[in-house]
Amino acid sequence: KMSDNNPLDRLPPEKTVQWDTSNTREIIPADPEKDKWNFTHAPCFRETMMYSIAAASLFGLTEARRRGTAVQIGNTFVGTFTVVAIGTWGLCRYQKRQAHKLVVEGMREEMEKRRTGRWVQVGGEGPPEGSQ
């Protein structure tokens, strides 16, 4: 039964397309390399891991030199890794966001300059030497 709410249901049969889905594997081959996503694609992952592992190892070794038990050493390593990872990731993302804002602002200034043919003061900076 056709629904009166859907306008596509009211089309004549010759205007509709029937899709053959019996052999979709041949139509759209899966590329496993393109489908993979891992954490190395995440922004700031490398810096976060580098600093976190280094700091956690340093504090873990310090705890081992203090003759701590294996549980204390493990707790120190995991705790330090977690705190440093969250902190460095947040700081790295903040720095990338600020850099992106500077690029966007520079592009806006350049577009306004090209549109009007003169330098426009945006963000507290004056015109470059010899521009007007």
GROMACS .gro file of N, CA and C in nm:
model
  396
    1LYS      N    1   0.084  -0.118   0.000
    1LYS     CA    2   0.000   0.000   0.000
    1LYS      C    3   0.088   0.124   0.000
    2MET      N    4   0.057   0.219  -0.085
    2MET     CA    5   0.135   0.341  -0.091
    2MET      C    6   0.091   0.438   0.017
    3SER      N    7   0.188   0.507   0.068
    3SER     CA    8   0.160   0.608   0.171
    3SER      C    9   0.135   0.742   0.104
    4ASP      N   10   0.035   0.813   0.153
    4ASP     CA   11   0.006   0.944   0.097
    4ASP      C   12   0.102   1.050   0.148
    5ASN      N   13   0.176   1.020   0.253
    5ASN     CA   14   0.267   1.117   0.312
    5ASN      C   15   0.399   1.127   0.237
    6ASN      N   16   0.441   1.021   0.173
    6ASN     CA   17   0.570   1.020   0.105
    6ASN      C   18   0.550   1.049  -0.043
    7PRO      N   19   0.601   1.160  -0.095
    7PRO     CA   20   0.580   1.193  -0.237
    7PRO      C   21   0.647   1.094  -0.331
    8LEU      N   22   0.753   1.025  -0.286
    8LEU     CA   23   0.819   0.929  -0.373
    8LEU      C   24   0.733   0.807  -0.399
    9ASP      N   25   0.643   0.776  -0.307
    9ASP     CA   26   0.553   0.662  -0.326
    9ASP      C   27   0.451   0.690  -0.435
   10ARG      N   28   0.427   0.814  -0.468
   10ARG     CA   29   0.326   0.849  -0.568
   10ARG      C   30   0.382   0.852  -0.710
   11LEU      N   31   0.514   0.831  -0.725
   11LEU     CA   32   0.573   0.829  -0.859
   11LEU      C   33   0.529   0.703  -0.933
   12PRO      N   34   0.513   0.713  -1.065
   12PRO     CA   35   0.480   0.592  -1.143
   12PRO      C   36   0.600   0.497  -1.141
   13PRO      N   37   0.578   0.367  -1.159
   13PRO     CA   38   0.688   0.268  -1.151
   13PRO      C   39   0.801   0.294  -1.249
   14GLU      N   40   0.772   0.348  -1.368
   14GLU     CA   41   0.880   0.373  -1.464
   14GLU      C   42   0.973   0.486  -1.422
   15LYS      N   43   0.932   0.571  -1.327
   15LYS     CA   44   1.015   0.681  -1.278
   15LYS      C   45   1.099   0.643  -1.156
   16THR      N   46   1.076   0.526  -1.100
   16THR     CA   47   1.151   0.485  -0.982
   16THR      C   48   1.268   0.397  -1.023
   17VAL      N   49   1.368   0.390  -0.938
   17VAL     CA   50   1.486   0.309  -0.964
   17VAL      C   51   1.487   0.193  -0.867
   18GLN      N   52   1.506   0.073  -0.920
   18GLN     CA   53   1.519  -0.045  -0.836
   18GLN      C   54   1.667  -0.080  -0.829
   19TRP      N   55   1.717  -0.092  -0.709
   19TRP     CA   56   1.858  -0.122  -0.689
   19TRP      C   57   1.876  -0.271  -0.668
   20ASP      N   58   1.974  -0.325  -0.738
   20ASP     CA   59   2.007  -0.467  -0.720
   20ASP      C   60   2.118  -0.474  -0.616
   21THR      N   61   2.086  -0.520  -0.497
   21THR     CA   62   2.184  -0.526  -0.389
   21THR      C   63   2.240  -0.666  -0.369
   22SER      N   64   2.219  -0.755  -0.466
   22SER     CA   65   2.265  -0.893  -0.449
   22SER      C   66   2.417  -0.905  -0.459
   23ASN      N   67   2.483  -0.817  -0.534
   23ASN     CA   68   2.628  -0.828  -0.550
   23ASN      C   69   2.697  -0.696  -0.514
   24THR      N   70   2.673  -0.646  -0.396
   24THR     CA   71   2.733  -0.519  -0.356
   24THR      C   72   2.882  -0.530  -0.331
   25ARG      N   73   2.933  -0.649  -0.303
   25ARG     CA   74   3.077  -0.664  -0.282
   25ARG      C   75   3.154  -0.636  -0.409
   26GLU      N   76   3.096  -0.665  -0.522
   26GLU     CA   77   3.162  -0.638  -0.648
   26GLU      C   78   3.153  -0.489  -0.684
   27ILE      N   79   3.048  -0.424  -0.642
   27ILE     CA   80   3.029  -0.283  -0.677
   27ILE      C   81   3.118  -0.194  -0.591
   28ILE      N   82   3.119  -0.217  -0.461
   28ILE     CA   83   3.195  -0.133  -0.369
   28ILE      C   84   3.294  -0.221  -0.294
   29PRO      N   85   3.415  -0.236  -0.347
   29PRO     CA   86   3.512  -0.320  -0.276
   29PRO      C   87   3.559  -0.250  -0.149
   30ALA      N   88   3.573  -0.326  -0.044
   30ALA     CA   89   3.619  -0.270   0.083
   30ALA      C   90   3.771  -0.259   0.081
   31ASP      N   91   3.820  -0.145   0.118
   31ASP     CA   92   3.964  -0.123   0.128
   31ASP      C   93   4.000  -0.117   0.276
   32PRO      N   94   4.056  -0.224   0.330
   32PRO     CA   95   4.080  -0.226   0.474
   32PRO      C   96   4.179  -0.119   0.520
   33GLU      N   97   4.271  -0.077   0.436
   33GLU     CA   98   4.369   0.025   0.477
   33GLU      C   99   4.302   0.162   0.494
   34LYS      N  100   4.204   0.195   0.411
   34LYS     CA  101   4.135   0.323   0.423
   34LYS      C  102   4.034   0.324   0.536
   35ASP      N  103   3.984   0.205   0.571
   35ASP     CA  104   3.885   0.196   0.677
   35ASP      C  105   3.947   0.202   0.816
   36LYS      N  106   4.076   0.178   0.825
   36LYS     CA  107   4.141   0.177   0.956
   36LYS      C  108   4.160   0.319   1.006
   37TRP      N  109   4.131   0.338   1.131
   37TRP     CA  110   4.159   0.465   1.198
   37TRP      C  111   4.222   0.428   1.330
   38ASN      N  112   4.335   0.487   1.358
   38ASN     CA  113   4.396   0.460   1.486
   38ASN      C  114   4.431   0.593   1.553
   39PHE      N  115   4.483   0.583   1.672
   39PHE     CA  116   4.507   0.703   1.751
   39PHE      C  117   4.616   0.793   1.694
   40THR      N  118   4.698   0.742   1.604
   40THR     CA  119   4.802   0.828   1.546
   40THR      C  120   4.742   0.937   1.459
   41HIS      N  121   4.615   0.922   1.419
   41HIS     CA  122   4.549   1.027   1.341
   41HIS      C  123   4.492   1.137   1.431
   42ALA      N  124   4.487   1.114   1.560
   42ALA     CA  125   4.431   1.212   1.652
   42ALA      C  126   4.530   1.328   1.669
   43PRO      N  127   4.480   1.452   1.675
   43PRO     CA  128   4.571   1.566   1.693
   43PRO      C  129   4.643   1.557   1.827
   44CYS      N  130   4.769   1.591   1.827
   44CYS     CA  131   4.854   1.599   1.947
   44CYS      C  132   4.884   1.464   2.009
   45PHE      N  133   4.855   1.354   1.943
   45PHE     CA  134   4.878   1.222   2.003
   45PHE      C  135   5.026   1.197   2.029
   46ARG      N  136   5.110   1.224   1.930
   46ARG     CA  137   5.253   1.195   1.943
   46ARG      C  138   5.316   1.271   2.059
   47GLU      N  139   5.288   1.402   2.067
   47GLU     CA  140   5.346   1.483   2.173
   47GLU      C  141   5.297   1.436   2.310
   48THR      N  142   5.168   1.406   2.319
   48THR     CA  143   5.110   1.362   2.445
   48THR      C  144   5.174   1.233   2.492
   49MET      N  145   5.186   1.136   2.404
   49MET     CA  146   5.246   1.008   2.443
   49MET      C  147   5.393   1.023   2.478
   50MET      N  148   5.464   1.103   2.401
   50MET     CA  149   5.607   1.121   2.425
   50MET      C  150   5.633   1.178   2.565
   51TYR      N  151   5.564   1.285   2.598
   51TYR     CA  152   5.584   1.347   2.729
   51TYR      C  153   5.530   1.260   2.841
   52SER      N  154   5.418   1.195   2.819
   52SER     CA  155   5.357   1.114   2.924
   52SER      C  156   5.443   0.993   2.959
   53ILE      N  157   5.492   0.924   2.858
   53ILE     CA  158   5.575   0.806   2.884
   53ILE      C  159   5.706   0.847   2.949
   54ALA      N  160   5.765   0.957   2.902
   54ALA     CA  161   5.892   1.002   2.961
   54ALA      C  162   5.873   1.041   3.108
   55ALA      N  163   5.771   1.119   3.137
   55ALA     CA  164   5.749   1.163   3.275
   55ALA      C  165   5.712   1.045   3.365
   56ALA      N  166   5.627   0.956   3.316
   56ALA     CA  167   5.586   0.841   3.397
   56ALA      C  168   5.704   0.748   3.423
   57SER      N  169   5.790   0.730   3.324
   57SER     CA  170   5.909   0.646   3.343
   57SER      C  171   6.003   0.708   3.445
   58LEU      N  172   6.023   0.838   3.435
   58LEU     CA  173   6.111   0.907   3.530
   58LEU      C  174   6.058   0.895   3.672
   59PHE      N  175   5.929   0.920   3.692
   59PHE     CA  176   5.873   0.910   3.827
   59PHE      C  177   5.868   0.765   3.875
   60GLY      N  178   5.844   0.671   3.783
   60GLY     CA  179   5.846   0.529   3.820
   60GLY      C  180   5.983   0.485   3.864
   61LEU      N  181   6.087   0.530   3.792
   61LEU     CA  182   6.224   0.496   3.831
   61LEU      C  183   6.262   0.562   3.963
   62THR      N  184   6.215   0.684   3.984
   62THR     CA  185   6.241   0.751   4.112
   62THR      C  186   6.177   0.673   4.227
   63GLU      N  187   6.058   0.624   4.205
   63GLU     CA  188   5.991   0.544   4.309
   63GLU      C  189   6.065   0.413   4.331
   64ALA      N  190   6.119   0.354   4.226
   64ALA     CA  191   6.195   0.229   4.240
   64ALA      C  192   6.324   0.254   4.318
   65ARG      N  193   6.388   0.367   4.295
   65ARG     CA  194   6.512   0.399   4.369
   65ARG      C  195   6.482   0.422   4.517
   66ARG      N  196   6.361   0.467   4.547
   66ARG     CA  197   6.322   0.486   4.686
   66ARG      C  198   6.286   0.353   4.752
   67ARG      N  199   6.305   0.245   4.677
   67ARG     CA  200   6.276   0.110   4.725
   67ARG      C  201   6.128   0.088   4.751
   68GLY      N  202   6.046   0.142   4.661
   68GLY     CA  203   5.902   0.122   4.673
   68GLY      C  204   5.864  -0.017   4.627
   69THR      N  205   5.748  -0.060   4.667
   69THR     CA  206   5.699  -0.191   4.622
   69THR      C  207   5.655  -0.182   4.477
   70ALA      N  208   5.632  -0.298   4.419
   70ALA     CA  209   5.590  -0.302   4.278
   70ALA      C  210   5.456  -0.231   4.260
   71VAL      N  211   5.368  -0.243   4.356
   71VAL     CA  212   5.237  -0.176   4.347
   71VAL      C  213   5.256  -0.024   4.353
   72GLN      N  214   5.343   0.023   4.442
   72GLN     CA  215   5.367   0.168   4.451
   72GLN      C  216   5.429   0.221   4.322
   73ILE      N  217   5.521   0.144   4.265
   73ILE     CA  218   5.585   0.186   4.139
   73ILE      C  219   5.480   0.191   4.028
   74GLY      N  220   5.398   0.089   4.020
   74GLY     CA  221   5.293   0.086   3.917
   74GLY      C  222   5.193   0.199   3.934
   75ASN      N  223   5.152   0.224   4.057
   75ASN     CA  224   5.059   0.334   4.082
   75ASN      C  225   5.119   0.468   4.045
   76THR      N  226   5.246   0.486   4.077
   76THR     CA  227   5.315   0.611   4.042
   76THR      C  228   5.321   0.628   3.891
   77PHE      N  229   5.356   0.519   3.821
   77PHE     CA  230   5.368   0.525   3.675
   77PHE      C  231   5.233   0.558   3.612
   78VAL      N  232   5.129   0.485   3.650
   78VAL     CA  233   4.997   0.505   3.589
   78VAL      C  234   4.941   0.643   3.623
   79GLY      N  235   4.955   0.684   3.748
   79GLY     CA  236   4.905   0.816   3.789
   79GLY      C  237   4.975   0.929   3.716
   80THR      N  238   5.109   0.919   3.710
   80THR     CA  239   5.185   1.023   3.641
   80THR      C  240   5.151   1.025   3.493
   81PHE      N  241   5.142   0.908   3.432
   81PHE     CA  242   5.108   0.901   3.290
   81PHE      C  243   4.973   0.967   3.264
   82THR      N  244   4.875   0.936   3.344
   82THR     CA  245   4.740   0.991   3.324
   82THR      C  246   4.738   1.142   3.338
   83VAL      N  247   4.797   1.193   3.444
   83VAL     CA  248   4.796   1.338   3.469
   83VAL      C  249   4.871   1.412   3.359
   84VAL      N  250   4.989   1.362   3.323
   84VAL     CA  251   5.068   1.430   3.220
   84VAL      C  252   5.000   1.420   3.083
   85ALA      N  253   4.939   1.306   3.055
   85ALA     CA  254   4.871   1.290   2.925
   85ALA      C  255   4.756   1.388   2.910
   86ILE      N  256   4.674   1.398   3.014
   86ILE     CA  257   4.560   1.490   3.007
   86ILE      C  258   4.608   1.634   2.998
   87GLY      N  259   4.709   1.668   3.076
   87GLY     CA  260   4.761   1.805   3.074
   87GLY      C  261   4.826   1.843   2.942
   88THR      N  262   4.913   1.755   2.888
   88THR     CA  263   4.981   1.790   2.763
   88THR      C  264   4.885   1.790   2.645
   89TRP      N  265   4.786   1.699   2.646
   89TRP     CA  266   4.689   1.699   2.537
   89TRP      C  267   4.607   1.827   2.539
   90GLY      N  268   4.562   1.867   2.657
   90GLY     CA  269   4.485   1.991   2.667
   90GLY      C  270   4.566   2.113   2.625
   91LEU      N  271   4.690   2.119   2.668
   91LEU     CA  272   4.776   2.232   2.631
   91LEU      C  273   4.804   2.233   2.481
   92CYS      N  274   4.831   2.118   2.425
   92CYS     CA  275   4.859   2.110   2.281
   92CYS      C  276   4.737   2.152   2.200
   93ARG      N  277   4.619   2.105   2.238
   93ARG     CA  278   4.497   2.143   2.166
   93ARG      C  279   4.471   2.292   2.177
   94TYR      N  280   4.496   2.349   2.295
   94TYR     CA  281   4.478   2.493   2.314
   94TYR      C  282   4.572   2.570   2.222
   95GLN      N  283   4.699   2.528   2.214
   95GLN     CA  284   4.795   2.597   2.128
   95GLN      C  285   4.757   2.584   1.981
   96LYS      N  286   4.709   2.468   1.940
   96LYS     CA  287   4.667   2.451   1.801
   96LYS      C  288   4.544   2.537   1.769
   97ARG      N  289   4.452   2.547   1.865
   97ARG     CA  290   4.334   2.629   1.845
   97ARG      C  291   4.372   2.777   1.833
   98GLN      N  292   4.467   2.823   1.915
   98GLN     CA  293   4.512   2.962   1.907
   98GLN      C  294   4.582   2.989   1.774
   99ALA      N  295   4.665   2.895   1.731
   99ALA     CA  296   4.732   2.912   1.602
   99ALA      C  297   4.631   2.917   1.488
  100HIS      N  298   4.528   2.835   1.495
  100HIS     CA  299   4.424   2.835   1.393
  100HIS      C  300   4.350   2.969   1.391
  101LYS      N  301   4.322   3.023   1.509
  101LYS     CA  302   4.255   3.153   1.515
  101LYS      C  303   4.341   3.262   1.452
  102LEU      N  304   4.473   3.257   1.474
  102LEU     CA  305   4.561   3.356   1.413
  102LEU      C  306   4.561   3.345   1.261
  103VAL      N  307   4.560   3.222   1.211
  103VAL     CA  308   4.557   3.202   1.066
  103VAL      C  309   4.426   3.255   1.008
  104VAL      N  310   4.315   3.225   1.072
  104VAL     CA  311   4.184   3.272   1.024
  104VAL      C  312   4.179   3.424   1.026
  105GLU      N  313   4.229   3.485   1.133
  105GLU     CA  314   4.228   3.631   1.141
  105GLU      C  315   4.316   3.691   1.032
  106GLY      N  316   4.432   3.631   1.008
  106GLY     CA  317   4.519   3.679   0.901
  106GLY      C  318   4.455   3.667   0.764
  107MET      N  319   4.383   3.558   0.742
  107MET     CA  320   4.314   3.542   0.614
  107MET      C  321   4.204   3.646   0.597
  108ARG      N  322   4.132   3.675   0.705
  108ARG     CA  323   4.027   3.778   0.697
  108ARG      C  324   4.086   3.914   0.666
  109GLU      N  325   4.197   3.946   0.732
  109GLU     CA  326   4.263   4.074   0.705
  109GLU      C  327   4.308   4.082   0.560
  110GLU      N  328   4.367   3.975   0.510
  110GLU     CA  329   4.416   3.974   0.372
  110GLU      C  330   4.300   3.985   0.273
  111MET      N  331   4.190   3.916   0.301
  111MET     CA  332   4.075   3.925   0.211
  111MET      C  333   4.016   4.065   0.211
  112GLU      N  334   4.008   4.126   0.328
  112GLU     CA  335   3.956   4.263   0.337
  112GLU      C  336   4.050   4.360   0.266
  113LYS      N  337   4.179   4.338   0.280
  113LYS     CA  338   4.277   4.424   0.213
  113LYS      C  339   4.264   4.413   0.061
  114ARG      N  340   4.248   4.291   0.012
  114ARG     CA  341   4.235   4.272  -0.133
  114ARG      C  342   4.101   4.325  -0.184
  115ARG      N  343   3.996   4.311  -0.102
  115ARG     CA  344   3.864   4.357  -0.144
  115ARG      C  345   3.858   4.509  -0.153
  116THR      N  346   3.914   4.578  -0.056
  116THR     CA  347   3.904   4.724  -0.052
  116THR      C  348   4.024   4.793  -0.118
  117GLY      N  349   4.132   4.720  -0.136
  117GLY     CA  350   4.249   4.781  -0.196
  117GLY      C  351   4.333   4.860  -0.097
  118ARG      N  352   4.304   4.851   0.030
  118ARG     CA  353   4.384   4.920   0.131
  118ARG      C  354   4.391   4.834   0.256
  119TRP      N  355   4.485   4.869   0.340
  119TRP     CA  356   4.507   4.797   0.465
  119TRP      C  357   4.399   4.834   0.566
  120VAL      N  358   4.342   4.734   0.633
  120VAL     CA  359   4.242   4.757   0.736
  120VAL      C  360   4.300   4.710   0.868
  121GLN      N  361   4.289   4.796   0.970
  121GLN     CA  362   4.344   4.761   1.100
  121GLN      C  363   4.247   4.668   1.173
  122VAL      N  364   4.294   4.546   1.201
  122VAL     CA  365   4.216   4.447   1.274
  122VAL      C  366   4.307   4.388   1.381
  123GLY      N  367   4.257   4.378   1.501
  123GLY     CA  368   4.334   4.314   1.608
  123GLY      C  369   4.442   4.401   1.667
  124GLY      N  370   4.435   4.531   1.652
  124GLY     CA  371   4.529   4.621   1.717
  124GLY      C  372   4.660   4.643   1.643
  125GLU      N  373   4.673   4.588   1.522
  125GLU     CA  374   4.797   4.606   1.447
  125GLU      C  375   4.778   4.717   1.344
  126GLY      N  376   4.879   4.795   1.326
  126GLY     CA  377   4.875   4.901   1.227
  126GLY      C  378   4.916   4.851   1.091
  127PRO      N  379   4.914   4.942   0.993
  127PRO     CA  380   4.953   4.901   0.858
  127PRO      C  381   5.104   4.875   0.851
  128PRO      N  382   5.145   4.788   0.761
  128PRO     CA  383   5.289   4.766   0.744
  128PRO      C  384   5.353   4.891   0.685
  129GLU      N  385   5.484   4.898   0.699
  129GLU     CA  386   5.560   5.015   0.651
  129GLU      C  387   5.537   5.035   0.502
  130GLY      N  388   5.504   5.159   0.465
  130GLY     CA  389   5.489   5.197   0.325
  130GLY      C  390   5.366   5.138   0.257
  131SER      N  391   5.261   5.104   0.331
  131SER     CA  392   5.146   5.040   0.269
  131SER      C  393   5.039   5.140   0.225
  132GLN      N  394   5.037   5.264   0.280
  132GLN     CA  395   4.932   5.358   0.242
  132GLN      C  396   4.987   5.480   0.178
   0.00000   0.00000   0.00000
